[in-house]
Amino acid sequence: MSLSVFTHPDCLKHDPGADHPETPARLQVVLERLGKDKSIRVQEAHAAGREPLLAVHPDAYLSSLEAMSARGGGTLFLDTILNRYSWAAVLGGTGAVLAAVDHAVQGHGHSFAAIRPPGHHALVTRGMGFCLVNNVVVAARHAQRAGLRQVLIIDWDVHHGNGTQALVEGDATIRYVSLHQYPWYPGTGAAGERGVGNVFNVPRGPGHPPDLYVRDLSAAIAAATSDWVADLVLVSAGFDAMAGDPLGGFTLEPEHYTELTQRIRERMPRTPIVGLLEGGYVPVRIADGLIAHLLGLQ
């Protein structure tokens, strides 16, 4: 059975600038690699409207993103920069996220949304950390509107998903597990941050053997699901935890993403899984990590 990856061409048009690490090449190289693998079906999704985003972000904030893009772009917050196509990229990426979730929850198999910009730093009314809207929480809310109740979010990006945690930490129907470098950007994600008992942070220092990161994330997933059954697993799949990434200090290699994915499947063998692209700033390495993750899903 082929594995479906959903994307949208407007995600390639968002461009924060030549010297910015969140470059269109991050996605372009991924799509080129996927196009060579006959076991993977890359599908272009339809762009979304505003409604799915309104489940997470207020209309005034979305309108500010749209207006900034219409003016040709600008700096939203520090290193979070828009160009004239950024709003279109948001809608295109959201459409790919919704299509991936629908594909999985309708019983067609695990799936992945190859999108940019990333999303896990985006707060309710503020983008930051290269992120404009919180893609994974949009995905969770879409799944819940479709009838699923409990959603597990696993975030293995090297940076803590402060936006995701802030958006779900008061909601017991969503559990959030995050492995991340600590202390590191954005400064959140301490082990004591537990929300309503639904947040499971795994803060770790750089430079440890990769098996430690795999073991500790797996243990946190087991703890999060020991007394709680997820109807859907969403993976905030950043690949900046790999050795050599310029924005992180972890030591994972592609095969560790296959192992992590297989462990998730073994833990929850009947639960659909949807991955969403987050960080990673060496395009070839992102592609290596993503292919390894998809191998685990297959």
PDB file of N, CA, C and O in Angstrom, residues 7-38:
ATOM      1  N   THR A   7       0.513  18.005   0.224  1.00  0.00           N
ATOM      2  CA  THR A   7       1.241  19.271   0.200  1.00  0.00           C
ATOM      3  C   THR A   7       0.445  20.266  -0.629  1.00  0.00           C
ATOM      4  O   THR A   7      -0.656  19.971  -1.112  1.00  0.00           O
ATOM      5  N   HIS A   8       0.998  21.463  -0.780  1.00  0.00           N
ATOM      6  CA  HIS A   8       0.377  22.484  -1.620  1.00  0.00           C
ATOM      7  C   HIS A   8       1.488  23.354  -2.191  1.00  0.00           C
ATOM      8  O   HIS A   8       2.426  23.725  -1.470  1.00  0.00           O
ATOM      9  N   PRO A   9       1.415  23.704  -3.484  1.00  0.00           N
ATOM     10  CA  PRO A   9       2.519  24.456  -4.108  1.00  0.00           C
ATOM     11  C   PRO A   9       2.767  25.825  -3.489  1.00  0.00           C
ATOM     12  O   PRO A   9       3.893  26.342  -3.550  1.00  0.00           O
ATOM     13  N   ASP A  10       1.752  26.440  -2.894  1.00  0.00           N
ATOM     14  CA  ASP A  10       1.964  27.762  -2.302  1.00  0.00           C
ATOM     15  C   ASP A  10       2.876  27.711  -1.086  1.00  0.00           C
ATOM     16  O   ASP A  10       3.428  28.749  -0.683  1.00  0.00           O
ATOM     17  N   CYS A  11       3.051  26.528  -0.504  1.00  0.00           N
ATOM     18  CA  CYS A  11       3.988  26.416   0.621  1.00  0.00           C
ATOM     19  C   CYS A  11       5.424  26.713   0.193  1.00  0.00           C
ATOM     20  O   CYS A  11       6.258  27.086   1.023  1.00  0.00           O
ATOM     21  N   LEU A  12       5.713  26.538  -1.084  1.00  0.00           N
ATOM     22  CA  LEU A  12       7.048  26.838  -1.599  1.00  0.00           C
ATOM     23  C   LEU A  12       7.268  28.326  -1.845  1.00  0.00           C
ATOM     24  O   LEU A  12       8.402  28.773  -2.002  1.00  0.00           O
ATOM     25  N   LYS A  13       6.195  29.097  -1.864  1.00  0.00           N
ATOM     26  CA  LYS A  13       6.304  30.522  -2.208  1.00  0.00           C
ATOM     27  C   LYS A  13       6.542  31.420  -1.001  1.00  0.00           C
ATOM     28  O   LYS A  13       6.975  32.565  -1.155  1.00  0.00           O
ATOM     29  N   HIS A  14       6.236  30.922   0.178  1.00  0.00           N
ATOM     30  CA  HIS A  14       6.549  31.680   1.394  1.00  0.00           C
ATOM     31  C   HIS A  14       8.063  31.783   1.514  1.00  0.00           C
ATOM     32  O   HIS A  14       8.765  30.776   1.503  1.00  0.00           O
ATOM     33  N   ASP A  15       8.593  32.991   1.629  1.00  0.00           N
ATOM     34  CA  ASP A  15      10.041  33.178   1.617  1.00  0.00           C
ATOM     35  C   ASP A  15      10.435  34.310   2.564  1.00  0.00           C
ATOM     36  O   ASP A  15      10.231  35.483   2.256  1.00  0.00           O
ATOM     37  N   PRO A  16      11.004  33.988   3.738  1.00  0.00           N
ATOM     38  CA  PRO A  16      11.410  35.024   4.688  1.00  0.00           C
ATOM     39  C   PRO A  16      12.687  35.769   4.305  1.00  0.00           C
ATOM     40  O   PRO A  16      13.080  36.714   5.004  1.00  0.00           O
ATOM     41  N   GLY A  17      13.363  35.348   3.238  1.00  0.00           N
ATOM     42  CA  GLY A  17      14.563  36.052   2.799  1.00  0.00           C
ATOM     43  C   GLY A  17      15.746  35.130   2.610  1.00  0.00           C
ATOM     44  O   GLY A  17      15.814  34.037   3.186  1.00  0.00           O
ATOM     45  N   ALA A  18      16.701  35.589   1.821  1.00  0.00           N
ATOM     46  CA  ALA A  18      17.821  34.738   1.405  1.00  0.00           C
ATOM     47  C   ALA A  18      18.668  34.253   2.573  1.00  0.00           C
ATOM     48  O   ALA A  18      19.242  33.162   2.518  1.00  0.00           O
ATOM     49  N   ASP A  19      18.800  35.039   3.634  1.00  0.00           N
ATOM     50  CA  ASP A  19      19.661  34.665   4.756  1.00  0.00           C
ATOM     51  C   ASP A  19      18.898  33.979   5.882  1.00  0.00           C
ATOM     52  O   ASP A  19      19.461  33.712   6.945  1.00  0.00           O
ATOM     53  N   HIS A  20      17.628  33.704   5.657  1.00  0.00           N
ATOM     54  CA  HIS A  20      16.798  33.112   6.709  1.00  0.00           C
ATOM     55  C   HIS A  20      16.896  31.586   6.646  1.00  0.00           C
ATOM     56  O   HIS A  20      16.882  31.003   5.564  1.00  0.00           O
ATOM     57  N   PRO A  21      16.978  30.913   7.804  1.00  0.00           N
ATOM     58  CA  PRO A  21      17.109  29.446   7.767  1.00  0.00           C
ATOM     59  C   PRO A  21      15.864  28.712   7.304  1.00  0.00           C
ATOM     60  O   PRO A  21      15.959  27.571   6.843  1.00  0.00           O
ATOM     61  N   GLU A  22      14.687  29.344   7.409  1.00  0.00           N
ATOM     62  CA  GLU A  22      13.446  28.662   7.021  1.00  0.00           C
ATOM     63  C   GLU A  22      13.188  28.953   5.541  1.00  0.00           C
ATOM     64  O   GLU A  22      12.315  29.727   5.180  1.00  0.00           O
ATOM     65  N   THR A  23      13.971  28.307   4.705  1.00  0.00           N
ATOM     66  CA  THR A  23      14.010  28.576   3.274  1.00  0.00           C
ATOM     67  C   THR A  23      13.082  27.643   2.496  1.00  0.00           C
ATOM     68  O   THR A  23      12.831  26.512   2.929  1.00  0.00           O
ATOM     69  N   PRO A  24      12.593  28.062   1.322  1.00  0.00           N
ATOM     70  CA  PRO A  24      11.784  27.151   0.498  1.00  0.00           C
ATOM     71  C   PRO A  24      12.498  25.859   0.131  1.00  0.00           C
ATOM     72  O   PRO A  24      11.843  24.841  -0.107  1.00  0.00           O
ATOM     73  N   ALA A  25      13.830  25.879   0.107  1.00  0.00           N
ATOM     74  CA  ALA A  25      14.579  24.658  -0.227  1.00  0.00           C
ATOM     75  C   ALA A  25      14.307  23.531   0.758  1.00  0.00           C
ATOM     76  O   ALA A  25      14.441  22.349   0.408  1.00  0.00           O
ATOM     77  N   ARG A  26      13.901  23.871   1.974  1.00  0.00           N
ATOM     78  CA  ARG A  26      13.589  22.839   2.958  1.00  0.00           C
ATOM     79  C   ARG A  26      12.505  21.910   2.441  1.00  0.00           C
ATOM     80  O   ARG A  26      12.566  20.697   2.633  1.00  0.00           O
ATOM     81  N   LEU A  27      11.499  22.471   1.821  1.00  0.00           N
ATOM     82  CA  LEU A  27      10.398  21.663   1.285  1.00  0.00           C
ATOM     83  C   LEU A  27      10.695  21.166  -0.120  1.00  0.00           C
ATOM     84  O   LEU A  27      10.321  20.047  -0.475  1.00  0.00           O
ATOM     85  N   GLN A  28      11.370  21.963  -0.916  1.00  0.00           N
ATOM     86  CA  GLN A  28      11.642  21.578  -2.301  1.00  0.00           C
ATOM     87  C   GLN A  28      12.464  20.288  -2.358  1.00  0.00           C
ATOM     88  O   GLN A  28      12.156  19.373  -3.132  1.00  0.00           O
ATOM     89  N   VAL A  29      13.488  20.202  -1.543  1.00  0.00           N
ATOM     90  CA  VAL A  29      14.329  19.004  -1.537  1.00  0.00           C
ATOM     91  C   VAL A  29      13.528  17.788  -1.069  1.00  0.00           C
ATOM     92  O   VAL A  29      13.659  16.679  -1.609  1.00  0.00           O
ATOM     93  N   VAL A  30      12.666  17.984  -0.075  1.00  0.00           N
ATOM     94  CA  VAL A  30      11.811  16.900   0.403  1.00  0.00           C
ATOM     95  C   VAL A  30      10.917  16.384  -0.709  1.00  0.00           C
ATOM     96  O   VAL A  30      10.800  15.172  -0.941  1.00  0.00           O
ATOM     97  N   LEU A  31      10.268  17.296  -1.429  1.00  0.00           N
ATOM     98  CA  LEU A  31       9.343  16.878  -2.483  1.00  0.00           C
ATOM     99  C   LEU A  31      10.085  16.191  -3.627  1.00  0.00           C
ATOM    100  O   LEU A  31       9.572  15.223  -4.213  1.00  0.00           O
ATOM    101  N   GLU A  32      11.271  16.656  -3.941  1.00  0.00           N
ATOM    102  CA  GLU A  32      12.061  15.996  -4.981  1.00  0.00           C
ATOM    103  C   GLU A  32      12.407  14.575  -4.573  1.00  0.00           C
ATOM    104  O   GLU A  32      12.338  13.647  -5.390  1.00  0.00           O
ATOM    105  N   ARG A  33      12.778  14.376  -3.316  1.00  0.00           N
ATOM    106  CA  ARG A  33      13.114  13.040  -2.836  1.00  0.00           C
ATOM    107  C   ARG A  33      11.876  12.142  -2.837  1.00  0.00           C
ATOM    108  O   ARG A  33      11.935  10.971  -3.242  1.00  0.00           O
ATOM    109  N   LEU A  34      10.761  12.673  -2.372  1.00  0.00           N
ATOM    110  CA  LEU A  34       9.539  11.871  -2.333  1.00  0.00           C
ATOM    111  C   LEU A  34       9.097  11.451  -3.730  1.00  0.00           C
ATOM    112  O   LEU A  34       8.557  10.358  -3.916  1.00  0.00           O
ATOM    113  N   GLY A  35       9.326  12.324  -4.704  1.00  0.00           N
ATOM    114  CA  GLY A  35       8.924  12.023  -6.070  1.00  0.00           C
ATOM    115  C   GLY A  35       9.660  10.847  -6.678  1.00  0.00           C
ATOM    116  O   GLY A  35       9.209  10.271  -7.677  1.00  0.00           O
ATOM    117  N   LYS A  36      10.776  10.460  -6.074  1.00  0.00           N
ATOM    118  CA  LYS A  36      11.568   9.339  -6.581  1.00  0.00           C
ATOM    119  C   LYS A  36      11.200   8.013  -5.932  1.00  0.00           C
ATOM    120  O   LYS A  36      11.725   6.968  -6.310  1.00  0.00           O
ATOM    121  N   ASP A  37      10.315   8.056  -4.944  1.00  0.00           N
ATOM    122  CA  ASP A  37       9.952   6.847  -4.194  1.00  0.00           C
ATOM    123  C   ASP A  37       8.566   6.389  -4.631  1.00  0.00           C
ATOM    124  O   ASP A  37       7.563   7.042  -4.346  1.00  0.00           O
ATOM    125  N   LYS A  38       8.489   5.285  -5.308  1.00  0.00           N
ATOM    126  CA  LYS A  38       7.223   4.801  -5.861  1.00  0.00           C
ATOM    127  C   LYS A  38       6.271   4.288  -4.788  1.00  0.00           C
ATOM    128  O   LYS A  38       5.081   4.075  -5.055  1.00  0.00           O
TER     129      LYS A  38
END
